[in-house]
Short mmCIF file of C-alpha atoms in Angstrom, two decimals:
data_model
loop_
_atom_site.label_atom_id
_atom_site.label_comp_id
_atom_site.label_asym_id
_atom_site.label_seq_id
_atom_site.Cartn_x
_atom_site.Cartn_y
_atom_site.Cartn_z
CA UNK A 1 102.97 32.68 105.77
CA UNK A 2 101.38 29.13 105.68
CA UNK A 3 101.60 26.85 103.60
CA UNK A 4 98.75 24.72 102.02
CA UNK A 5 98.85 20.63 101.28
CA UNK A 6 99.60 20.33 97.40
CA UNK A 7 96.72 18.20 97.18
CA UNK A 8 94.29 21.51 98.62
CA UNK A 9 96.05 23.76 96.16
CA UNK A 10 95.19 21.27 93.25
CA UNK A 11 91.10 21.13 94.50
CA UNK A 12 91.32 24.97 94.78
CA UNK A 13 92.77 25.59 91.23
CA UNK A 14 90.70 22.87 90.05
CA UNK A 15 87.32 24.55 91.71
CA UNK A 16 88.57 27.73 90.08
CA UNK A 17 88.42 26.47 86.65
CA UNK A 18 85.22 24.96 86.99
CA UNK A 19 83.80 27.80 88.36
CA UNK A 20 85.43 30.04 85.10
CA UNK A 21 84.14 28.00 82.75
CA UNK A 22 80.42 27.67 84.75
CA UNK A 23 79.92 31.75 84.60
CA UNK A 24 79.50 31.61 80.31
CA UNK A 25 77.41 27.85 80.46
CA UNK A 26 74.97 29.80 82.96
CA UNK A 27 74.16 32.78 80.77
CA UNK A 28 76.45 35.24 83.02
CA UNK A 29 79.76 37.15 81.96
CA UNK A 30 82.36 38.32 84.26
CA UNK A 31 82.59 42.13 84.53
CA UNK A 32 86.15 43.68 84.99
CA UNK A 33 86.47 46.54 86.79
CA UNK A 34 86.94 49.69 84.80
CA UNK A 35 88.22 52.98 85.39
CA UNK A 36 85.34 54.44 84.95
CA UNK A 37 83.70 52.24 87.62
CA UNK A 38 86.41 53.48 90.09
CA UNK A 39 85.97 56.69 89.24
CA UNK A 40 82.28 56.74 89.61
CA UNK A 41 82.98 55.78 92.80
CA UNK A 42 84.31 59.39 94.37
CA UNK A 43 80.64 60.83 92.77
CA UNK A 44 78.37 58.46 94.82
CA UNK A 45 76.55 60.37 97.31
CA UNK A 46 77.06 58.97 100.49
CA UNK A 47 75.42 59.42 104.00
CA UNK A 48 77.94 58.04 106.26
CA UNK A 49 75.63 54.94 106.74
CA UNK A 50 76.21 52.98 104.25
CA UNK A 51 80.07 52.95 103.52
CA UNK A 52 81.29 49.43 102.67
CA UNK A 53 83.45 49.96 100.08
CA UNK A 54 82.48 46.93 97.58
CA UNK A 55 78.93 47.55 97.56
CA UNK A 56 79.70 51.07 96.56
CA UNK A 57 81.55 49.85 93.63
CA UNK A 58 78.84 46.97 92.78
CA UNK A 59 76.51 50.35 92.71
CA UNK A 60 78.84 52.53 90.13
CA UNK A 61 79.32 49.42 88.37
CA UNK A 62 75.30 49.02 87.75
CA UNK A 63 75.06 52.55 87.01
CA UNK A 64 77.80 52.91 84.84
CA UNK A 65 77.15 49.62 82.87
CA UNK A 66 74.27 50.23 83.04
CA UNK A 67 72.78 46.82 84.41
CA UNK A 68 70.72 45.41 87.33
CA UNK A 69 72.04 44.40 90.62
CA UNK A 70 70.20 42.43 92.40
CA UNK A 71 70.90 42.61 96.47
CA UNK A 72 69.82 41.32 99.53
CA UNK A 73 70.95 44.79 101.35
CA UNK A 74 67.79 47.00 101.61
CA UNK A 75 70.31 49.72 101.95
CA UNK A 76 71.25 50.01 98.65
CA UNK A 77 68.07 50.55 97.44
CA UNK A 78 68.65 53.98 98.21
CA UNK A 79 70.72 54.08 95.45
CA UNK A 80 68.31 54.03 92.28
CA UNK A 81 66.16 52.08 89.67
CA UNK A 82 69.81 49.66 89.07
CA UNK A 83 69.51 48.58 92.41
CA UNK A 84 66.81 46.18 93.22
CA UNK A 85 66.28 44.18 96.37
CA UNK A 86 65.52 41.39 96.72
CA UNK A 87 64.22 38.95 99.72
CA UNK A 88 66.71 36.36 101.16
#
């Protein structure tokens, strides 16, 4: 285990907050994950190429929600009209 200078851990927490309180100022909202998100994950089809498991749940989350995701990856496009891709 390390440890971190107390003066680190105050910039991180401090970053944190700002970030927290950034998300509603810019017009976005956090989005828990639900069960239903985690369950929607066993049903996505799946063909062995793509298999990183947080992208899959970004997926079930869009489809579930349902809302966009927008993603650099042209591999997810695969996965419907709440994935769209964009350039990088």
């Amino acid at each position: 285990m390390t440890s971190m200078h107390p003066s680190m851990d105050c910039l991180r927490r401090c970053h944190d907050a700002a970030v927290e309180r950034q998300v509603p100022k810019q017009g976005f909202r956090w989005l828990p994950i639900s069960n239903a998100h985690l369950l929607a994950v066993r049903d996505l089809e799946s063909d062995g190429v793509h298999r990183d498991p947080f992208d899959r749940l970004l997926v079930c989350q869009s489809r579930v929600e349902p809302m966009l995701l927008l993603s650099g990856d042209s591999q997810l496009q695969r996965y419907g009209s709440t994935v769209i891709v964009v350039s990088l």
